[in-house]
Short mmCIF file of C-alpha atoms in Angstrom, two decimals:
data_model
loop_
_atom_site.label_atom_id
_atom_site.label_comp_id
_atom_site.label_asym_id
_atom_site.label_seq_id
_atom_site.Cartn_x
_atom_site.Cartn_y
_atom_site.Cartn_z
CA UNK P 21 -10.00 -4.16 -15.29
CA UNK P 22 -8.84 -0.83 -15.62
CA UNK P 23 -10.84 1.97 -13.26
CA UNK P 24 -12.61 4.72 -14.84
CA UNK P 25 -11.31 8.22 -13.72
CA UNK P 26 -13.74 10.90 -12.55
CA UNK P 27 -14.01 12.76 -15.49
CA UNK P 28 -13.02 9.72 -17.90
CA UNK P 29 -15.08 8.55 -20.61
CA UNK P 30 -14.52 4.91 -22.72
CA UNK P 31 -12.05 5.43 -25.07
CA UNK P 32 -14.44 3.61 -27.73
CA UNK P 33 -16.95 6.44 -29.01
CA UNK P 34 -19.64 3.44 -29.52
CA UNK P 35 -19.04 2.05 -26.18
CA UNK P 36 -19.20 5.57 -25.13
CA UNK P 37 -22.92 6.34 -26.49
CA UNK P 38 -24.16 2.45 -25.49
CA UNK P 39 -23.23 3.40 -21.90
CA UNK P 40 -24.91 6.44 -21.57
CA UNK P 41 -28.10 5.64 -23.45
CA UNK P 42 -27.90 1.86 -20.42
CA UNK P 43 -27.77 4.47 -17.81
CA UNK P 44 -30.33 7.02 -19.10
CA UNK P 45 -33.01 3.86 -19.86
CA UNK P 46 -32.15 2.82 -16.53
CA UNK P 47 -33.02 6.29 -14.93
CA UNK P 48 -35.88 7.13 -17.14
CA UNK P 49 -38.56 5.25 -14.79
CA UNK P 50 -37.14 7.29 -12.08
CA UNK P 51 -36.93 10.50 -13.87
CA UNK P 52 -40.82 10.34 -14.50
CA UNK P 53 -41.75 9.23 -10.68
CA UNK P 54 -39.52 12.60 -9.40
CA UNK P 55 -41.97 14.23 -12.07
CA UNK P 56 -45.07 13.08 -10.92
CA UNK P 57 -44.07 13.68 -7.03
CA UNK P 58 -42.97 17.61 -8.33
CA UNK P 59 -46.21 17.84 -9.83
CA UNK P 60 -47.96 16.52 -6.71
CA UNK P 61 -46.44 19.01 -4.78
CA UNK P 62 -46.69 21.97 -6.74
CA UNK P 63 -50.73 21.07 -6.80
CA UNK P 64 -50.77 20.99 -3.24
CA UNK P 65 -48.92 24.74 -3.10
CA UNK P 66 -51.68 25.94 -5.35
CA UNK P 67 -54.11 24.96 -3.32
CA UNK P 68 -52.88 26.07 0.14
CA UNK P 69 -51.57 29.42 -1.55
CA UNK P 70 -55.06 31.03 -1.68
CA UNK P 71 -55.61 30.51 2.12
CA UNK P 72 -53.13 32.10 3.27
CA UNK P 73 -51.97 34.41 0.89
CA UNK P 74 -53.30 37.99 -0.71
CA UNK P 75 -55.12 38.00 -4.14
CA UNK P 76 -51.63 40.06 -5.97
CA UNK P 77 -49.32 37.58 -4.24
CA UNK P 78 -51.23 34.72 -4.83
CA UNK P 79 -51.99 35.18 -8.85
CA UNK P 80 -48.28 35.34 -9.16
CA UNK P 81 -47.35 32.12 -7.70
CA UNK P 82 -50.56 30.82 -9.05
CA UNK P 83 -48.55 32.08 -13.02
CA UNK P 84 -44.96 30.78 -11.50
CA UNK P 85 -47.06 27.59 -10.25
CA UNK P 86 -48.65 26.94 -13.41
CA UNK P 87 -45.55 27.58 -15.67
CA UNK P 88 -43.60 24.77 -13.61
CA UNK P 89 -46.54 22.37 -14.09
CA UNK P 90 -46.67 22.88 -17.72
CA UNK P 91 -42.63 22.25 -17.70
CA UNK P 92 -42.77 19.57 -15.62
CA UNK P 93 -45.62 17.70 -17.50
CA UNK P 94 -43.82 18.37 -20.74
CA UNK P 95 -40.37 16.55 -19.40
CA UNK P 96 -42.49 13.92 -18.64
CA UNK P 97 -44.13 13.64 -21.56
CA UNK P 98 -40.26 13.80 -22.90
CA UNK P 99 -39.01 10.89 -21.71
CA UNK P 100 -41.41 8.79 -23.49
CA UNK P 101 -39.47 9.73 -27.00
CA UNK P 102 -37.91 7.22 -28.44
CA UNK P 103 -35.34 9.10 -28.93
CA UNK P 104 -34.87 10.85 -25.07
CA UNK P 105 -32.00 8.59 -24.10
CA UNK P 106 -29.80 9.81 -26.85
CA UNK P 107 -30.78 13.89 -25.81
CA UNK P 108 -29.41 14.66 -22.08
CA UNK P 109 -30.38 18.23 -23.02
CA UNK P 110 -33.80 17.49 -22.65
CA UNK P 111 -33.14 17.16 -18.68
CA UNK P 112 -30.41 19.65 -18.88
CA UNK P 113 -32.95 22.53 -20.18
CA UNK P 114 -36.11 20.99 -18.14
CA UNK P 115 -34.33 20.97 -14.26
CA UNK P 116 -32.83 24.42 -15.20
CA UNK P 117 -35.92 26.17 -16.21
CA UNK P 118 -37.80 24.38 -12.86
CA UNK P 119 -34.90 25.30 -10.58
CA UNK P 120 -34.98 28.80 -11.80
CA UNK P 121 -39.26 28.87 -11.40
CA UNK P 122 -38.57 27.31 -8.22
CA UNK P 123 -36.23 29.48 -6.88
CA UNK P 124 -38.76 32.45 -7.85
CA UNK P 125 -41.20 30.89 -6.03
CA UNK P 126 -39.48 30.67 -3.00
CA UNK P 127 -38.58 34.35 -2.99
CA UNK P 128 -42.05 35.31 -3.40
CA UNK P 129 -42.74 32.78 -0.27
CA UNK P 130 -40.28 33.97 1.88
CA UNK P 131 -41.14 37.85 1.50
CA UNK P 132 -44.62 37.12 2.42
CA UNK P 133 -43.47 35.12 5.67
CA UNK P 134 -40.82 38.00 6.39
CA UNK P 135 -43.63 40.52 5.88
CA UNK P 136 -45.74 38.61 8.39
CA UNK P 137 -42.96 38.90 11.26
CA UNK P 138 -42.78 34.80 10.71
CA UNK P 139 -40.33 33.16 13.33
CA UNK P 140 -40.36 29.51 11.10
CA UNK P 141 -36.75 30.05 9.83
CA UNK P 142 -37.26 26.12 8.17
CA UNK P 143 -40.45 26.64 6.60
CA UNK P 144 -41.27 23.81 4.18
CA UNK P 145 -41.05 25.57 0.91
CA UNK P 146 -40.19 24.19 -2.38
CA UNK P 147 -36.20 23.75 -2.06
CA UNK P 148 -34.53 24.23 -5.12
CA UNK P 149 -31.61 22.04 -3.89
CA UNK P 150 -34.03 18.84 -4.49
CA UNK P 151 -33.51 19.87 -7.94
CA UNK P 152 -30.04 19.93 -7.87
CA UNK P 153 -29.96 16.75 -6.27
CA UNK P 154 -32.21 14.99 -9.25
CA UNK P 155 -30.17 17.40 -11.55
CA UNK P 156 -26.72 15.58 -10.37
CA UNK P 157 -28.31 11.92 -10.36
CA UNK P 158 -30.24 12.29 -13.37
CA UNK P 159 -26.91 14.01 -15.66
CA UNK P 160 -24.43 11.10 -13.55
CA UNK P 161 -21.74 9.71 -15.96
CA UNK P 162 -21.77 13.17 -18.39
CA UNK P 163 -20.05 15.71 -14.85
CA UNK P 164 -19.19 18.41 -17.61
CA UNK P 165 -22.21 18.81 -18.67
CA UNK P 166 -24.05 18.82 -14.92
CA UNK P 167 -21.29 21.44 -14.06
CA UNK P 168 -22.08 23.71 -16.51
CA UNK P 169 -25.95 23.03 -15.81
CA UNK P 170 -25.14 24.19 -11.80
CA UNK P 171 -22.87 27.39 -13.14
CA UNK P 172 -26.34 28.37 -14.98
CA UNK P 173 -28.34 27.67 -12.33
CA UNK P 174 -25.86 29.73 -10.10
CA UNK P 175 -26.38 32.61 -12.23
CA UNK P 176 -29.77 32.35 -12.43
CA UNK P 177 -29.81 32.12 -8.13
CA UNK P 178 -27.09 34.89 -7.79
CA UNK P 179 -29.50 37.08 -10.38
CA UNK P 180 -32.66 36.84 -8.36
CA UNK P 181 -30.79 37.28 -5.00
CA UNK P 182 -29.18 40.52 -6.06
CA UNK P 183 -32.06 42.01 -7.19
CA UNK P 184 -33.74 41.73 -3.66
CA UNK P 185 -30.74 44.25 -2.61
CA UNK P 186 -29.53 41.68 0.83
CA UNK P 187 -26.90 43.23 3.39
CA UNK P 188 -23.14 41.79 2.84
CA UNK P 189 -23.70 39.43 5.35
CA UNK P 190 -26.63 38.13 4.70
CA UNK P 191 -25.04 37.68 0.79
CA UNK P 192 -21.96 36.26 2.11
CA UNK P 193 -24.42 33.41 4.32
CA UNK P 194 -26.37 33.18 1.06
CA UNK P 195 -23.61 32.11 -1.11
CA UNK P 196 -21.99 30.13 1.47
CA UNK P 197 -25.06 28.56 1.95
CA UNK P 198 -25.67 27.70 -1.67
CA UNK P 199 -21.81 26.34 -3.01
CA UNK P 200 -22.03 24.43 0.33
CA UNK P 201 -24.62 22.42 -0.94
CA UNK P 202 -23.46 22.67 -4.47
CA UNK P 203 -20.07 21.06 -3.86
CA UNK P 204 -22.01 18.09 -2.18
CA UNK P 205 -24.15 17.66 -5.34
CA UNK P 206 -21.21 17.57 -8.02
CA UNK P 207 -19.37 15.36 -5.19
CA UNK P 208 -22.81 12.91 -5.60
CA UNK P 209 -22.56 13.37 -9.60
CA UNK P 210 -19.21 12.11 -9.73
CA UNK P 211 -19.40 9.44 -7.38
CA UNK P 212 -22.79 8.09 -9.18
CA UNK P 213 -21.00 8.47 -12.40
CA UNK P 214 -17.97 6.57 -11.78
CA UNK P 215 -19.96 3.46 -10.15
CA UNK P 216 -22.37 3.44 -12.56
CA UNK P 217 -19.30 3.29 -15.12
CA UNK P 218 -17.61 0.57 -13.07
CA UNK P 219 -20.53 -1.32 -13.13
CA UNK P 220 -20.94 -0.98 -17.05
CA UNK P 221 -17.77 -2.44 -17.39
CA UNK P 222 -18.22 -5.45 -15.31
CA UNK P 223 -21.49 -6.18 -16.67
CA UNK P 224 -20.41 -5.54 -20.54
CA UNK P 225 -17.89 -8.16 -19.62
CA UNK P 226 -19.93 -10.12 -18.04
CA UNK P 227 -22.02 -10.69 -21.38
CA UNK P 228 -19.42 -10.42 -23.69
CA UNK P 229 -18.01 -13.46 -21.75
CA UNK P 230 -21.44 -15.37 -21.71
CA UNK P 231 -21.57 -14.58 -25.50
CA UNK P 232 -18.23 -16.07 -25.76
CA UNK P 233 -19.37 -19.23 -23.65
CA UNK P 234 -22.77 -19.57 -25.35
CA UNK P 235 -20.87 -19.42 -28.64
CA UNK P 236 -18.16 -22.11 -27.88
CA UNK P 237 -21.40 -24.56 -26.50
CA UNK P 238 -23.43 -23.84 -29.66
CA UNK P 239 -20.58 -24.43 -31.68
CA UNK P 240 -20.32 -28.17 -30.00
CA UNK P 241 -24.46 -28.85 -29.60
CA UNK P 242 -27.30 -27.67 -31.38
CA UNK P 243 -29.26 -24.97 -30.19
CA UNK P 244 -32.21 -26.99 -29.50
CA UNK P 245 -30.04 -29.77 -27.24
CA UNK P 246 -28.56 -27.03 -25.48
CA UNK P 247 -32.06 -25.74 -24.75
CA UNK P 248 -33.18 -29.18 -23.64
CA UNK P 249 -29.77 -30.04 -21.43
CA UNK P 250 -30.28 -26.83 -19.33
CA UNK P 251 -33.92 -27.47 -18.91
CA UNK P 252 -32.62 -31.07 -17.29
CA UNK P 253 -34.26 -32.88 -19.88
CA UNK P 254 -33.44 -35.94 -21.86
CA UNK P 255 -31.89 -35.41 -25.59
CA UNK P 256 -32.30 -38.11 -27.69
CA UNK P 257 -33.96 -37.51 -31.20
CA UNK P 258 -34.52 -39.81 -34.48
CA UNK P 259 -34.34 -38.70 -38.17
CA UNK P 260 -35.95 -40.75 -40.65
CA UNK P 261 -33.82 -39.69 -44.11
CA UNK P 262 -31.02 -38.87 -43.43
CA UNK P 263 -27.57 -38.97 -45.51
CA UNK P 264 -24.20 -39.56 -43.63
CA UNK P 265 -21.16 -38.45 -45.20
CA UNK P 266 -17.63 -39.73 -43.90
CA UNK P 267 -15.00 -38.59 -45.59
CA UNK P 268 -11.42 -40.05 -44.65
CA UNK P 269 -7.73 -38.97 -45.91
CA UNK P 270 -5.87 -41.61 -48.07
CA UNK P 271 -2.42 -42.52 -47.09
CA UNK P 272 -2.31 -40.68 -43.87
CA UNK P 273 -0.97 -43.24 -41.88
CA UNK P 274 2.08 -43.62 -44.17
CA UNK P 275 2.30 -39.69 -44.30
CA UNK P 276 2.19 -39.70 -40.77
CA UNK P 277 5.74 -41.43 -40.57
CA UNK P 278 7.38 -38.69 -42.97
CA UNK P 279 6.55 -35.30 -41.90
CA UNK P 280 6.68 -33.35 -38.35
CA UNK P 281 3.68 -33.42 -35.84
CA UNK P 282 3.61 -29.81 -36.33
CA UNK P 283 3.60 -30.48 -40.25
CA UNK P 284 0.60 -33.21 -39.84
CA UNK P 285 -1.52 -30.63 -37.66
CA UNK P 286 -1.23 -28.18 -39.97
CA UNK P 287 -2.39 -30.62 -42.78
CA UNK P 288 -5.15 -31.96 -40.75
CA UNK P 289 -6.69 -28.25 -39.98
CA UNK P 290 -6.02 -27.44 -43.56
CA UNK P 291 -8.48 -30.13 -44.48
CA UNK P 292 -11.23 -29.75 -41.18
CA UNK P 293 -11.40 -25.61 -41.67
CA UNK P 294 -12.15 -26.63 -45.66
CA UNK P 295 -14.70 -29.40 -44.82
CA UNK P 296 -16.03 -27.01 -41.98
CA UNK P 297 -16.63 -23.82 -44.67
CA UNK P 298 -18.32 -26.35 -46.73
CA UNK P 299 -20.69 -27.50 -44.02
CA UNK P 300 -22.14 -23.86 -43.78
CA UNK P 301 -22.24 -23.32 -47.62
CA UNK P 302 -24.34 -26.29 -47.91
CA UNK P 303 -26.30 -26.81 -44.90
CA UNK P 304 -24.53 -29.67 -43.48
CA UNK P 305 -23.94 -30.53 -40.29
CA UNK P 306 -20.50 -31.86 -38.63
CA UNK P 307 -20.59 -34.53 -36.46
CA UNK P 308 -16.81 -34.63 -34.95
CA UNK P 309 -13.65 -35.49 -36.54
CA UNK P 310 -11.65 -38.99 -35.82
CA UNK P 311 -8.03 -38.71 -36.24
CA UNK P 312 -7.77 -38.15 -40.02
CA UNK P 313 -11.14 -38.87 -40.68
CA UNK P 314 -14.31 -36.48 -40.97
CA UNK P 315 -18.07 -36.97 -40.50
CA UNK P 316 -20.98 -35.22 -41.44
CA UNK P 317 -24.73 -35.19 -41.86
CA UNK P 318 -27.17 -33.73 -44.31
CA UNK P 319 -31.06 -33.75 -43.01
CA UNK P 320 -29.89 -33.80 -39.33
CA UNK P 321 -30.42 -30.94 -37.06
CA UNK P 322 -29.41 -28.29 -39.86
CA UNK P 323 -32.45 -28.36 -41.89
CA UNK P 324 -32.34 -28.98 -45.74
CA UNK P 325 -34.78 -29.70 -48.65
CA UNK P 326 -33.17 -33.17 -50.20
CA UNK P 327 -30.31 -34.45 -47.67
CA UNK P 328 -28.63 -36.59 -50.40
CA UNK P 329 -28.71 -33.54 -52.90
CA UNK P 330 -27.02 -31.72 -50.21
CA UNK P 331 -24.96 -34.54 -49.16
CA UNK P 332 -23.22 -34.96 -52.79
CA UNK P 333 -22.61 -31.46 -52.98
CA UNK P 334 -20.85 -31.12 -50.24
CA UNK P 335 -18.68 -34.02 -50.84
CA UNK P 336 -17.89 -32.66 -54.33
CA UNK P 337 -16.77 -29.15 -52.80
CA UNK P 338 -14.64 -31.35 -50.07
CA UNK P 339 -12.85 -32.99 -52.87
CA UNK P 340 -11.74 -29.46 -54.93
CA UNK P 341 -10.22 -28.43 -51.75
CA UNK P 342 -7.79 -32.11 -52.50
CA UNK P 343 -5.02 -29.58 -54.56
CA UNK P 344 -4.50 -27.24 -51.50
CA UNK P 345 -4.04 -30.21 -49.51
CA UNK P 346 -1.00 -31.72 -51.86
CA UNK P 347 0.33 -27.77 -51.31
CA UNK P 348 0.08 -27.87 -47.81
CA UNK P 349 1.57 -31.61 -46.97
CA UNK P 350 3.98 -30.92 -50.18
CA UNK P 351 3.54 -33.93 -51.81
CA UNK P 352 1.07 -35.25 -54.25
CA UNK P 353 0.30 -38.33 -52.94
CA UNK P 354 -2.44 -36.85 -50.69
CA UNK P 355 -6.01 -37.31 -51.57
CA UNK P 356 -9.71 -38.06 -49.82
CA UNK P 357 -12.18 -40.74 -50.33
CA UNK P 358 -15.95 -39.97 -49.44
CA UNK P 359 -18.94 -42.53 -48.72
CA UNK P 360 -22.84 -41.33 -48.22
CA UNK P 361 -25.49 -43.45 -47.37
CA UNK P 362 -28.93 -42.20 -46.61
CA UNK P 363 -31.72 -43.74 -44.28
CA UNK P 364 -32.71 -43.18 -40.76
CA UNK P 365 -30.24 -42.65 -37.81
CA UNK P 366 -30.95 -41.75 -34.04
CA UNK P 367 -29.36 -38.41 -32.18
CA UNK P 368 -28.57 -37.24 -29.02
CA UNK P 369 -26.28 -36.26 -26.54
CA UNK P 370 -25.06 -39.26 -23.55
CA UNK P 371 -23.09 -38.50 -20.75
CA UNK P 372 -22.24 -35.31 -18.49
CA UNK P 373 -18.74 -34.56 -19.42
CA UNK P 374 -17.42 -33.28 -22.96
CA UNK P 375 -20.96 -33.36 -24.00
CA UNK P 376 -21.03 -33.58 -27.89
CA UNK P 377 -24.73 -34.34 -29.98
CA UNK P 378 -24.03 -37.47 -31.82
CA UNK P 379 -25.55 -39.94 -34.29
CA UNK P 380 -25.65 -43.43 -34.25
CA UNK P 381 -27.41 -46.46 -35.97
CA UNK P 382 -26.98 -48.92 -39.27
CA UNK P 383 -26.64 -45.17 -41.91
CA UNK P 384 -23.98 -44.50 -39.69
CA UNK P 385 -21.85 -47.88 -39.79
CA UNK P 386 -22.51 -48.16 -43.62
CA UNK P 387 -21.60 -45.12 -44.48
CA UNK P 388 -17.97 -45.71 -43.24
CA UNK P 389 -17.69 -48.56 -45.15
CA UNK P 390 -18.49 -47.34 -48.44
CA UNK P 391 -15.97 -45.14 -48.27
CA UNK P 392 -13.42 -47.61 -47.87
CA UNK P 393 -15.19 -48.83 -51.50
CA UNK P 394 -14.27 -45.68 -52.94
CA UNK P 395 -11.14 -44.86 -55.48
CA UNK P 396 -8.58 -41.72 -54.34
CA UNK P 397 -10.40 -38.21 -54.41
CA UNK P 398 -13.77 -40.14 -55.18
CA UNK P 399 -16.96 -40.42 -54.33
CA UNK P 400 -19.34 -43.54 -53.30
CA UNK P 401 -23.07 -43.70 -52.17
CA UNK P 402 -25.05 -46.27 -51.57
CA UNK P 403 -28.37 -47.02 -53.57
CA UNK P 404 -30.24 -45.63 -51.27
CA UNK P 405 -28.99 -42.30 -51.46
CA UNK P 406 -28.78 -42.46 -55.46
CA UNK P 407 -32.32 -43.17 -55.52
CA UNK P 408 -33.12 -39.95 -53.15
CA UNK P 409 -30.26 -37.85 -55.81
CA UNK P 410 -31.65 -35.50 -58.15
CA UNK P 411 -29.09 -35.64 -60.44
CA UNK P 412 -27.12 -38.75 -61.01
CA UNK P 413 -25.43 -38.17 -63.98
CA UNK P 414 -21.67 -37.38 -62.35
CA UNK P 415 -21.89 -41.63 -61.10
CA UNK P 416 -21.51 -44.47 -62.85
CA UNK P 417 -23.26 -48.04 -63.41
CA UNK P 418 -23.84 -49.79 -59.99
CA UNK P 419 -21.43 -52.09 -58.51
CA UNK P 420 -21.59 -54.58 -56.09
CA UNK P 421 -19.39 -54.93 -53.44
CA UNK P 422 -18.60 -56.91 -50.42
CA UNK P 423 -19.16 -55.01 -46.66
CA UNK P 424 -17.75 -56.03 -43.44
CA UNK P 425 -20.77 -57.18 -41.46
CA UNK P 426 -23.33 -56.12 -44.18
CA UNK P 427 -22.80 -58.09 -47.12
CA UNK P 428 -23.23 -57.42 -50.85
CA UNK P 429 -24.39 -54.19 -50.91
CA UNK P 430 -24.90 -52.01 -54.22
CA UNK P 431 -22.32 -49.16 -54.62
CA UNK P 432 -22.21 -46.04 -57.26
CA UNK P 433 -19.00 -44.70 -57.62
CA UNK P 434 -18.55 -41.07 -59.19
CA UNK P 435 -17.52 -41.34 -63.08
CA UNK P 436 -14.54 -39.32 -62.56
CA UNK P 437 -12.99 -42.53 -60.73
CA UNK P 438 -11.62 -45.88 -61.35
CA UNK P 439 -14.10 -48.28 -59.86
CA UNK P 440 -11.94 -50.28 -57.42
CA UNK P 441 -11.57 -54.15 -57.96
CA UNK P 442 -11.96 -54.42 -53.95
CA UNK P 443 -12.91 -52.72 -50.70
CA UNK P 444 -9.12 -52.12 -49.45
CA UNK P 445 -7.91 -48.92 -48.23
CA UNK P 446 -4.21 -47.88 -49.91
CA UNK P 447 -2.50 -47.13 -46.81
CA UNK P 448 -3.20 -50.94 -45.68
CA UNK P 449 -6.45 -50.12 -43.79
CA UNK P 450 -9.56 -52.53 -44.27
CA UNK P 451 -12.60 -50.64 -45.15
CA UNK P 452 -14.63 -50.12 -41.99
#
């Protein structure tokens, strides 16, 4: 990861703005405690001040006293905007104005102490390099704009020291005195504002990686398992109408021996990005894919009103995708067969490696063996799931046919096909 130089900025304008407004959110808390301790202390000058100093000098810290108060209450009262974080002006105008009041204030301090023959050379007055200090920290990451805040408070300094009329040397000591500590504050600005960059950019990506992550798990488990796996629990889950849709690729096997592997994989995603687009536009869920064949759920974990309505639907839209197929494998002999059955199936997630949320149970089972009952680019449900349709005018009459391991079992086959005379897959494959 690339460094950020000292006066760099990210190249992206909304990267840009996102950092600084992170870093000023960060600081506000901080901003408003250095308020509340300036206001503490001001408080406490105004009420020593009348002890200890005459009535003339007194009323005009008392004026210089009160004006920083009323600044200082008002940045406070700033930084609960909504808007603050975007406005660095707000602290770029607020420290100036108290740096300037406070440097005032000290001059009217120290002439009183000078006048009384004071030896305390460190007395504790305000010091309007704390300022300068919160000034660099609270402006860190924007340096161009905290070094043209220190030239104006440099003016504002070199103005009120000229007009007390000070020797040369004691000028020369001044200003070496004051760009001394200056140079240490921009040197703090720029060092907070290039860690507090670096950090940005590890932690943006940080989460953009975690996004990444989160979205490759959700895109294998459910939300809700994924909530339930990292909370160590259990997922298992049963749905009691359900329709299971497996849809498998006619002649594949046979296709399989005449084209490339790089030919059949592109075939193969051809037809799993198409069943996948039609998953979201209906509110289907996908299961997982076995070699050439595809399953799916309606009335699952992806909620829907009527999960054989759904079901068909989806199916249908599968099936219109069959022409782009023939393009893609450039022959014509290419086409899908696609069994539903509805009724209750049990969910969950077994093991602890290549986790996937799976279904299992009789729906399951029958539903891959209607399909193997259904003609080329076809569809055929069960009875079940014809009697949960709303619409059953695109199948025919029932049929009865034969199913390994379940017996005669009552078939509707869409009227667009030829009813097969048996249950035996083209490309030599027994129905499941």
């Amino acid at each position: 990861m690339e460094q950020p130089g000292v006066f760099s900025s990210f190249g992206d304008l909304a990267t840009e703005a996102r950092y600084n407004e992170t870093a000023r959110t960060l600081r506000t808390p901080f901003v408003r405690i250095y308020g509340a301790i300036f206001m503490v202390v001001a408080l406490a000058y105004s009420i020593v001040n009348p002890v200890y100093l005459p009535p003339d000098e007194n009323a005009a810290l008392a004026v210089l006293l009160g004006s920083a108060l009323l600044v200082c209450g008002t940045y406070i009262a700033a930084t609960f905007w909504s808007e603050y974080v975007r406005h660095p002006m707000v602290d770029f105008a607020a420290l100036l104005v108290l740096a300037l009041l406070v440097g005032r204030i000290n001059v009217v301090l120290f002439e009183h102490l000078e006048g009384d023959g004071s030896t305390l050379h460190a007395v504790g007055v305000i010091n309007r390099l704390i300022i300068t200090a919160f000034a660099s920290v609270t402006l860190a990451g924007r340096p161009r704009l905290f070094l043209a805040w220190m030239a104006c408070d440099a003016l504002g300094w070199i103005g009120q020291l000229v007009t007390g009329s000070p020797d040369l040397s004691s000028l020369i000591y001044a200003i070496l005195s004051y760009f001394s500590g200056a140079l240490i504050m921009v040197a703090i600005n720029l060092a907070v504002g290039r860690t507090s960059r670096s950090a940005f950019q590890y932690a943006d990506a940080l989460d953009a990686e975690r996004e990444r992550n989160e979205e490759l798990v959700l895109n294998m488990l459910p939300s809700a398992a994924v909530t339930r796996i990292r909370g160590g629990l259990i997922v298992a889950d049963s749905y009691s109408d359900a329709s299971v849709i497996f849809i498998d690729m006619v002649g594949f096997s046979k296709l399989a021996k005449r084209i490339s592997p790089g030919h059949l994989v592109e075939l193969l995603n051809s037809f799993f990005n198409h069943a996948d687009a039609c998953t979201r536009e209906f509110g289907v869920e996908k299961v997982k894919t076995v070699g050439d064949a595809y399953l799916a759920i309606a009335g699952g974990n992806v909620s829907t009103g009527n999960s054989a309505d759904a079901a068909i639907a989806f199916a249908q839209a599968v099936l219109e995708g069959v022409e782009n197929l023939r393009r893609v494998a450039g022959v014509e002999d290419v086409g899908l067969r696609v069994g539903i059955h509805s009724g209750p199936v049990v969910g969950g997630v077994i093991g602890a490696t290549r986790m996937a949320y799976d279904y299992w149970g009789d729906t399951v089972n029958i539903a891959a063996r209607i399909e193997g009952t259904a003609a080329v680019n076809g569809i055929a449900i069960s009875e079940s799931t014809w009697l949960r349709a709303s619409d059953r005018s695109s199948f025919g009459p029932p049929t009865m046919v034969t199913l390994k391991g379940v017996g005669d079992t009552c078939v509707f086959h869409s009227v667009m096909e030829a009813i097969p005379e048996s249950a035996t897959i083209s490309d030599g494959k027994e129905a499941a």
